[in-house]
Short mmCIF file of C-alpha atoms in Angstrom, two decimals:
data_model
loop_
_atom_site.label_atom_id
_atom_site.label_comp_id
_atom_site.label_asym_id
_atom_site.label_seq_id
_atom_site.Cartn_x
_atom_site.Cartn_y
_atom_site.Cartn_z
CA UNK T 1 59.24 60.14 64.86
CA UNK T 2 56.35 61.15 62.84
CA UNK T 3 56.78 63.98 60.16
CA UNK T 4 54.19 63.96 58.22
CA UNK T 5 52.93 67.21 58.46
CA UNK T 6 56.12 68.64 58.45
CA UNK T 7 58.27 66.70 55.99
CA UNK T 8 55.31 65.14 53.04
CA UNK T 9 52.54 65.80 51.73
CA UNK T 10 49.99 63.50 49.40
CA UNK T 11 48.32 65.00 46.47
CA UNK T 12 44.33 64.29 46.90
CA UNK T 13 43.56 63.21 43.70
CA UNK T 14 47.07 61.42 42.25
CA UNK T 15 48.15 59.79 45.20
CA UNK T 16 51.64 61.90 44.63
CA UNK T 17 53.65 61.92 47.81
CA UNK T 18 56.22 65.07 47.51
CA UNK T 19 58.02 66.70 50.40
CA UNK T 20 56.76 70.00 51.92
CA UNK T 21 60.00 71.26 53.68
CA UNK T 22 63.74 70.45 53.61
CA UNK T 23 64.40 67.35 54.24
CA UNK T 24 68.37 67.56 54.77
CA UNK T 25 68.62 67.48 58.48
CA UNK T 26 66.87 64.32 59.08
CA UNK T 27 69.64 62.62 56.88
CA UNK T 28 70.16 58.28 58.15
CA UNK T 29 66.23 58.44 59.49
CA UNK T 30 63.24 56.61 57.79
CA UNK T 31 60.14 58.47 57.78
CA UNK T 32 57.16 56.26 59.02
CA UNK T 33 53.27 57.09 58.60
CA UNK T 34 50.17 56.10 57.22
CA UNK T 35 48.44 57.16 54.06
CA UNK T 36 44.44 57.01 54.28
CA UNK T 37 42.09 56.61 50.89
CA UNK T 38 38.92 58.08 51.31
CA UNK T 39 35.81 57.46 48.90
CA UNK T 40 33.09 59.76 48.41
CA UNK T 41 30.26 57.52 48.93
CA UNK T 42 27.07 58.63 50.96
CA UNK T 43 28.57 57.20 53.58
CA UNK T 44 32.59 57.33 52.89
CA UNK T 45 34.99 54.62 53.98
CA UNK T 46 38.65 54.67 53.78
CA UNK T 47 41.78 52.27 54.35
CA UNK T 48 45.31 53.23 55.58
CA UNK T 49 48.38 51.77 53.87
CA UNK T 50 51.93 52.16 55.46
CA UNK T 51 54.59 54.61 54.11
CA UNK T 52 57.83 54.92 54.40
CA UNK T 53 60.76 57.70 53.32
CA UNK T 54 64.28 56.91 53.68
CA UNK T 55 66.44 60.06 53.67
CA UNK T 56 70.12 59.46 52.67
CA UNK T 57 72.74 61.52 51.84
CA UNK T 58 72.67 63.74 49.26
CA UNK T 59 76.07 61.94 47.32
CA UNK T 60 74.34 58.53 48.48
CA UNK T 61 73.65 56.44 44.91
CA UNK T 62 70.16 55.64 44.12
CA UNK T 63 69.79 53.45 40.99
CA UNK T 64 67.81 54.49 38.81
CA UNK T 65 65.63 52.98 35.24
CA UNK T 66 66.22 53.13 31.72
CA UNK T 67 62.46 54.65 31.02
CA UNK T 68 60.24 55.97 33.62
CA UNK T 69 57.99 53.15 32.80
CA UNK T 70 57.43 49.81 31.12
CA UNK T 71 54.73 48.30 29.12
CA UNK T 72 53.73 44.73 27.63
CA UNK T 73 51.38 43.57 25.69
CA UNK T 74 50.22 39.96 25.22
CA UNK T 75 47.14 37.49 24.08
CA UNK T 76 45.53 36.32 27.36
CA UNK T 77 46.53 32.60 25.14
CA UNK T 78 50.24 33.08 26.25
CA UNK T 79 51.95 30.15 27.98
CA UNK T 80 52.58 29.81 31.13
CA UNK T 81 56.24 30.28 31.35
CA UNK T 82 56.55 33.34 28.85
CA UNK T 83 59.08 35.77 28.99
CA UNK T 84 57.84 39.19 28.41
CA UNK T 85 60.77 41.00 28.50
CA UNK T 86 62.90 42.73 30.91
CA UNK T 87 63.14 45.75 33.11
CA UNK T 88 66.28 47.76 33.17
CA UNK T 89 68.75 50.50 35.29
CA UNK T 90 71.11 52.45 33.86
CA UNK T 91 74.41 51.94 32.41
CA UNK T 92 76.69 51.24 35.12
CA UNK T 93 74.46 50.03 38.01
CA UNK T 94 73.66 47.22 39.62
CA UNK T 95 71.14 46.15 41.93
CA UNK T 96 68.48 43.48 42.38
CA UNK T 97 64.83 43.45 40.93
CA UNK T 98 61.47 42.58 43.06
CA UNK T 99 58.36 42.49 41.86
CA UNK T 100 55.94 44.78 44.53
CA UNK T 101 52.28 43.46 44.34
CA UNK T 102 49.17 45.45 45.01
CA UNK T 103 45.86 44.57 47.05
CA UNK T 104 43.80 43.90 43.97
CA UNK T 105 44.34 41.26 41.24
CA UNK T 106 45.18 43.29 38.59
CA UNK T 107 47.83 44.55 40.53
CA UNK T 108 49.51 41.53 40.45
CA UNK T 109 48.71 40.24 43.58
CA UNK T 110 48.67 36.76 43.16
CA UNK T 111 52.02 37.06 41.61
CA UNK T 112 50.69 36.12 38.19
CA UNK T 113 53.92 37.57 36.96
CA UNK T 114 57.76 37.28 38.42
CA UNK T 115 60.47 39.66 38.24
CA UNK T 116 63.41 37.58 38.35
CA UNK T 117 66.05 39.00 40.84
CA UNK T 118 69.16 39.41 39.14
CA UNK T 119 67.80 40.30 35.36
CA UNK T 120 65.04 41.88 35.59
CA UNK T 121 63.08 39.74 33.03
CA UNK T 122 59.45 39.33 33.10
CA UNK T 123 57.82 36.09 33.13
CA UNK T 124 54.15 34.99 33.02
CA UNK T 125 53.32 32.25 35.90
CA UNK T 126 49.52 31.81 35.73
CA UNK T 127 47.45 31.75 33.22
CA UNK T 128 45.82 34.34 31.92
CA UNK T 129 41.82 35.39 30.88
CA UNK T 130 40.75 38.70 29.78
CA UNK T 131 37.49 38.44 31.09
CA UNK T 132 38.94 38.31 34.30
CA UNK T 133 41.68 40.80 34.25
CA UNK T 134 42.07 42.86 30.81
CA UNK T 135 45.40 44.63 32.03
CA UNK T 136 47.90 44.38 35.04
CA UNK T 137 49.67 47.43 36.77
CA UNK T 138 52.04 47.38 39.47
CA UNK T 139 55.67 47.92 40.18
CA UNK T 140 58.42 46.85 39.89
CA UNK T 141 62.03 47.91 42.24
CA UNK T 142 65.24 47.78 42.24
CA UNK T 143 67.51 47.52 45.21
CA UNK T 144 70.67 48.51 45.13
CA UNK T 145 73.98 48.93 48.56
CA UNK T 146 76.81 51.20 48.83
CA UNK T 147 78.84 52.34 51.57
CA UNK T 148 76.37 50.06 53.85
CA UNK T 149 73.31 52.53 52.71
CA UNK T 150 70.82 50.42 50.62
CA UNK T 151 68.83 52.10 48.25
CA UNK T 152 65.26 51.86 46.51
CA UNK T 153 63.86 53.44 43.14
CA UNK T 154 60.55 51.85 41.43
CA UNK T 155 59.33 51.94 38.05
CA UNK T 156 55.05 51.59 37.15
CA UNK T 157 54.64 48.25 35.16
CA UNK T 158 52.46 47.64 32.86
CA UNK T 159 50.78 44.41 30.88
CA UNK T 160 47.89 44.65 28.94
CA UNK T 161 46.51 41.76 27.55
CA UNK T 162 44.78 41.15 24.52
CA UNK T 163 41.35 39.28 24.08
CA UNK T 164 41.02 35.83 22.32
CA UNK T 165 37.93 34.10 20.93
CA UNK T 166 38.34 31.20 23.56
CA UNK T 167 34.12 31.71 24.57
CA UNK T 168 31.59 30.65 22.33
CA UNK T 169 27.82 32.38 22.92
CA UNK T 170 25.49 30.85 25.42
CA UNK T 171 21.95 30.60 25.46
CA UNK T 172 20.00 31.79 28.09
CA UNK T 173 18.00 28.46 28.25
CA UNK T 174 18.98 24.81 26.56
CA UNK T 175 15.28 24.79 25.03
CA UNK T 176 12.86 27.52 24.25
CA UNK T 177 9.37 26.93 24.22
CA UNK T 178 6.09 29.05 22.86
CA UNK T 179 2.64 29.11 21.23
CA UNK T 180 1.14 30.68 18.13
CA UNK T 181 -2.32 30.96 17.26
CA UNK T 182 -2.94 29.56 13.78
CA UNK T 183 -3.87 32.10 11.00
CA UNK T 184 -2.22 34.81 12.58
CA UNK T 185 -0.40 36.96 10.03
CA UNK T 186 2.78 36.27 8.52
CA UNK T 187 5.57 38.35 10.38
CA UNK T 188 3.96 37.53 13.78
CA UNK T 189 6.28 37.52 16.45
CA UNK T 190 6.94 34.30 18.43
CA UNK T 191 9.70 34.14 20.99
CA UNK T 192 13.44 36.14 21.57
CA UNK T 193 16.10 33.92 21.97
CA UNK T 194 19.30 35.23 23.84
CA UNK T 195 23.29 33.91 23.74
CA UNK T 196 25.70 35.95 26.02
CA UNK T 197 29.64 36.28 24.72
CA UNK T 198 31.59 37.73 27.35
CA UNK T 199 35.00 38.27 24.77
CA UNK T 200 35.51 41.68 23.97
CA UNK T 201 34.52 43.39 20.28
CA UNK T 202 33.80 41.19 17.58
CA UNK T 203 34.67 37.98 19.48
CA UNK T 204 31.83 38.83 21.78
CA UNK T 205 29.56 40.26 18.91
CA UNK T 206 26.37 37.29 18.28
CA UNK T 207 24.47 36.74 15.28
CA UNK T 208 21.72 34.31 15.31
CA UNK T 209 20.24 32.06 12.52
CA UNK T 210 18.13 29.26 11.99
CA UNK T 211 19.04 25.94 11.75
CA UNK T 212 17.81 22.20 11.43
CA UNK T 213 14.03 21.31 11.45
CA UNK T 214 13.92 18.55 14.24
CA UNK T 215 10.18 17.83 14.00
CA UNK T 216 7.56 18.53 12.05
CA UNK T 217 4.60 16.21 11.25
CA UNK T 218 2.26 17.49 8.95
CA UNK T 219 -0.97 15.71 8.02
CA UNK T 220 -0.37 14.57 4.63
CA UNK T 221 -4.33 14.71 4.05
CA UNK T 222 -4.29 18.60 3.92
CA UNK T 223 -2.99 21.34 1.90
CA UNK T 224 -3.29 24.25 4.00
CA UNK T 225 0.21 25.08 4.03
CA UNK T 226 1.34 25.01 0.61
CA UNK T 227 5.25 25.65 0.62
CA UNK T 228 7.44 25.58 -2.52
CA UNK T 229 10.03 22.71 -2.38
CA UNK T 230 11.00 21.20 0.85
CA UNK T 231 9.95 21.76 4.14
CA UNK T 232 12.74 23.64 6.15
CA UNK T 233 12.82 26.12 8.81
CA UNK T 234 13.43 28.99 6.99
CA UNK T 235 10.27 28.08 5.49
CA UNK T 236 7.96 28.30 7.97
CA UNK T 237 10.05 30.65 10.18
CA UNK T 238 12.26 33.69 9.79
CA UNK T 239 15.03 35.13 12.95
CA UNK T 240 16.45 38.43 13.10
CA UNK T 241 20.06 37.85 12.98
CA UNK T 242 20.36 40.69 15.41
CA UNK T 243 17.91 40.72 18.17
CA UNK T 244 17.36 37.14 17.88
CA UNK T 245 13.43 37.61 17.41
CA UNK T 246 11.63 34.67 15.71
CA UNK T 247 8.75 35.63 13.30
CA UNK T 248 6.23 33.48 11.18
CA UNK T 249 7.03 33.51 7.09
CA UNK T 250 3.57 32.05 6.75
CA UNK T 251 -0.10 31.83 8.24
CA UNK T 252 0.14 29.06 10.59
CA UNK T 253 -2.36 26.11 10.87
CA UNK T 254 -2.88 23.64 13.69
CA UNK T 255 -4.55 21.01 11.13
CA UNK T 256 -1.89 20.66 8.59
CA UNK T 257 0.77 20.86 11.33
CA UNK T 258 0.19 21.22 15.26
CA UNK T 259 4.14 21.84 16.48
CA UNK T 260 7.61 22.79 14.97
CA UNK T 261 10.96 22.03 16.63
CA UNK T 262 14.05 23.53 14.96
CA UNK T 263 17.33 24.43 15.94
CA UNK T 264 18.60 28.23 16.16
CA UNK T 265 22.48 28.56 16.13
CA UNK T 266 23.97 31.98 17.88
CA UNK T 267 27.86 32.50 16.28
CA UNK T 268 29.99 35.03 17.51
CA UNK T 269 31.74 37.62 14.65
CA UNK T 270 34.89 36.51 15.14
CA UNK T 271 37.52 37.13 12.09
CA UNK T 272 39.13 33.59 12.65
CA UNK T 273 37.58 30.52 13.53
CA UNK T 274 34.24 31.45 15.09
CA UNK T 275 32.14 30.00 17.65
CA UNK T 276 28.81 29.14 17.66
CA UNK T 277 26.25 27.13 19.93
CA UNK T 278 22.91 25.96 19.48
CA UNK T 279 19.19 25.65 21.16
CA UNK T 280 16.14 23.87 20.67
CA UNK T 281 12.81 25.80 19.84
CA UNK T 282 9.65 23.85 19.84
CA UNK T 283 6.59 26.26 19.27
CA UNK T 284 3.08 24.73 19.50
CA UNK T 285 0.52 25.96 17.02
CA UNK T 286 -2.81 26.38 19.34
CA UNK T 287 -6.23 25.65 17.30
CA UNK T 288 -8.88 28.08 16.65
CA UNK T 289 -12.05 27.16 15.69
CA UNK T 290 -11.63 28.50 11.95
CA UNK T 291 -13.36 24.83 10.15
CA UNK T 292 -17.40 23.91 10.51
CA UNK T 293 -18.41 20.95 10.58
CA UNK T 294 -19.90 19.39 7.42
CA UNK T 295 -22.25 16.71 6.93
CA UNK T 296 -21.28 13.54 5.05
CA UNK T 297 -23.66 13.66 2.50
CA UNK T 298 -25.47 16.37 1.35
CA UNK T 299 -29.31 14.46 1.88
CA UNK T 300 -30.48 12.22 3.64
CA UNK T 301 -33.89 10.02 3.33
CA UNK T 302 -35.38 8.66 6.53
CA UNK T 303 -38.40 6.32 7.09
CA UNK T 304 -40.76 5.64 9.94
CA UNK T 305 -43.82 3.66 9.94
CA UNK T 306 -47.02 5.10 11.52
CA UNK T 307 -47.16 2.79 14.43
CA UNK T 308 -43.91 3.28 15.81
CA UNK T 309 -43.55 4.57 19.61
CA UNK T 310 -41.83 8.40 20.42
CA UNK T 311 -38.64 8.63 20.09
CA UNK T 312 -38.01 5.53 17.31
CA UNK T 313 -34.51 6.59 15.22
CA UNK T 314 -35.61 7.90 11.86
CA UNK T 315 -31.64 8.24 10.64
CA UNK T 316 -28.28 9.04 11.45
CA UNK T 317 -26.74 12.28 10.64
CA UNK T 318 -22.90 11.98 10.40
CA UNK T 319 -20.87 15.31 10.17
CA UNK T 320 -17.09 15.88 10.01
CA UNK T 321 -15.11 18.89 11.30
CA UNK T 322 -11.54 19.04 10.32
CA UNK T 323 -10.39 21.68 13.98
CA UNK T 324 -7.84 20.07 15.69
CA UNK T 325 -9.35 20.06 19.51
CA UNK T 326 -12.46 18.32 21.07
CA UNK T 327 -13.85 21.31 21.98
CA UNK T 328 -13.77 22.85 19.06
CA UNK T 329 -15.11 19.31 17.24
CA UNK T 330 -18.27 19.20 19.77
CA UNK T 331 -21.33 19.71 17.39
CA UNK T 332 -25.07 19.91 18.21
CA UNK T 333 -27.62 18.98 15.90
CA UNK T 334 -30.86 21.40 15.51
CA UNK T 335 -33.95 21.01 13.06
CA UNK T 336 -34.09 24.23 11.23
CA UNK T 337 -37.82 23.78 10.84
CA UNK T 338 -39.69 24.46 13.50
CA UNK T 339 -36.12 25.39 15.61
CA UNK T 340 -36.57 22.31 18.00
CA UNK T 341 -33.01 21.15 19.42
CA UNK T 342 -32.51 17.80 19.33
CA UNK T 343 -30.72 17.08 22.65
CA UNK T 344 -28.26 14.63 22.08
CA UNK T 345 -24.93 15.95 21.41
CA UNK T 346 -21.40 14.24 19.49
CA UNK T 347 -18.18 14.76 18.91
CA UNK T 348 -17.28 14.56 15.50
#
């Protein structure tokens, strides 16, 4: 027989199921129906869930619990196997506990947790991870027979659980790799790096900072890029411990040095025993043509006898330029004179 709309009624917006009318004369009967949830989407959907309301006798006895709820609190660290603690009904009653899972996970679902029948104590079965699940609610009810009329009551359950540094940050990328142009001002920007902490608050708070100089070959020959002490890579290079931003501490030059790798390390704010990973950075100084080329000596004396045929060699100009590409090497050769371009072309 379905009473719904005579017997119960469902608060919209709690989920409350009360009764709307005496419910005395339907004493022995269960009460069957279905309960839809409706979203308010665009386009809403719903699901139906089965009910049920058992109507017993007003001196039938219906167990009942200590407190009209329970709640836990544990590190997401705890062992499988942990007792949380126990449920309880009054003084004077007895009856048998069931745990009563949910469709979601958090609602226990996979049975994470037990309710042992006959105690009521609480145990942990699977392991737990806040990132997953940061609390569990569902409930928990006690059975209980008399006079051949079994009886029901439920209590809301539930177990929060607390977040432990177990992640350290990760990097977006293993390596990171950019370009500067040389003599661009100190403070330049260069390249973001980026480490993801999913633990909550300060566990999943990252700093960044700079760490080993993997490679750097300078050439010994030039003193461009005069640094006090030794080399390092807070030396050349300077990260916002925040935003993870790396920025020149000096002009840059592709002669004295054409590529830097260096480590960055990304730690998490932890209190206890932080965690920290690290990436590789290699940034790649790109030349500009910022040196001429100079000649080898500053005169030279040529000699040509009278006789000789067009196009005899007189002498051998020999110039040097110190950029770092071919391009920027290539020199031509003109006789300031009377502006005639001698043809033949070198790298120097």
């Amino acid at each position: 027989r379905n009473l719904r709309f005579v017997v119960a009624q469902v608060e919209p917006d709690s989920g409350w199921m009360m009764t709307k009318s005496a419910v005395d004369h339907l004493q022995g009967t269960v009460l069957s129906f279905f309960v839809k949830a409706t979203d308010c989407g665009s386009a809403p959907k719903h699901s139906l869930v089965s009910a049920f309301i058992q109507v017993v006798p007003p001196d039938s006895f219906i167990p009942s619990f200590s407190q009209p709820q329970y709640s836990f609190t544990i590190p997401e660290n705890t062992a499988v196997g942990t007792v949380l603690g126990s449920v309880y009904i009054g003084p004077g009653q007895t009856g048998f506990f069931t745990a009563v899972p949910g469709e979601t996970t958090d609602s226990n679902q996979g049975a994470t947790f037990q309710v042992e029948k006959e105690t009521g104590l609480i145990r942990l079965l699977k392991p737990l991870d806040y990132e997953e699940v940061s609390s569990f609610r569902f409930k928990v009810a006690t059975t209980a027979r008399k006079d051949l009329i079994e009886t029901v009551s439920t209590v809301d359950l539930e177990v929060k659980i607390l977040d432990v540094n177990d992640n350290k940050p990760v990097f977006e990328t293993n390596t990171y790799v950019a370009t500067v142009m040389e003599g661009m001002p100190s403070g330049t920007r260069v390249i973001q790096v980026r480490a993801l902490d999913p633990d909550w608050g300060s566990n999943g708070q990252v700093t960044y900072s700079l760490g080993l100089l993997l490679t750097y070959n300078p050439d010994l020959t030039k003193d461009t890029l005069s640094l006090a002490g030794p080399v390092t890579t807070s030396s050349i290079f300077a990260i916002d411990s925040k935003t993870g931003w790396i920025t020149t501490v000096a002009q840059m030059d592709h002669e004295a040095c054409s590529s830097y790798s260096f480590e960055v390390v990304a730690s998490d704010l932890a209190d206890s025993q932080p965690l920290s990973s690290t990436t590789v950075v290699t940034i790649t100084v790109l030349d500009v043509n910022d040196n001429p080329p100079r000649f080898e000596r500053e005169f030279y004396r040529g000699a040509v006898k009278e006789s000789d045929p067009l196009g005899e060699v007189v002498a051998v100009l020999r110039t040097k330029d110190l950029d770092g590409t071919d391009q920027n090497r290539l020199v031509s050769f003109y006789i300031t004179g009377d502006h005639n371009k001698v043809k033949k072309c070198c790298v120097a």
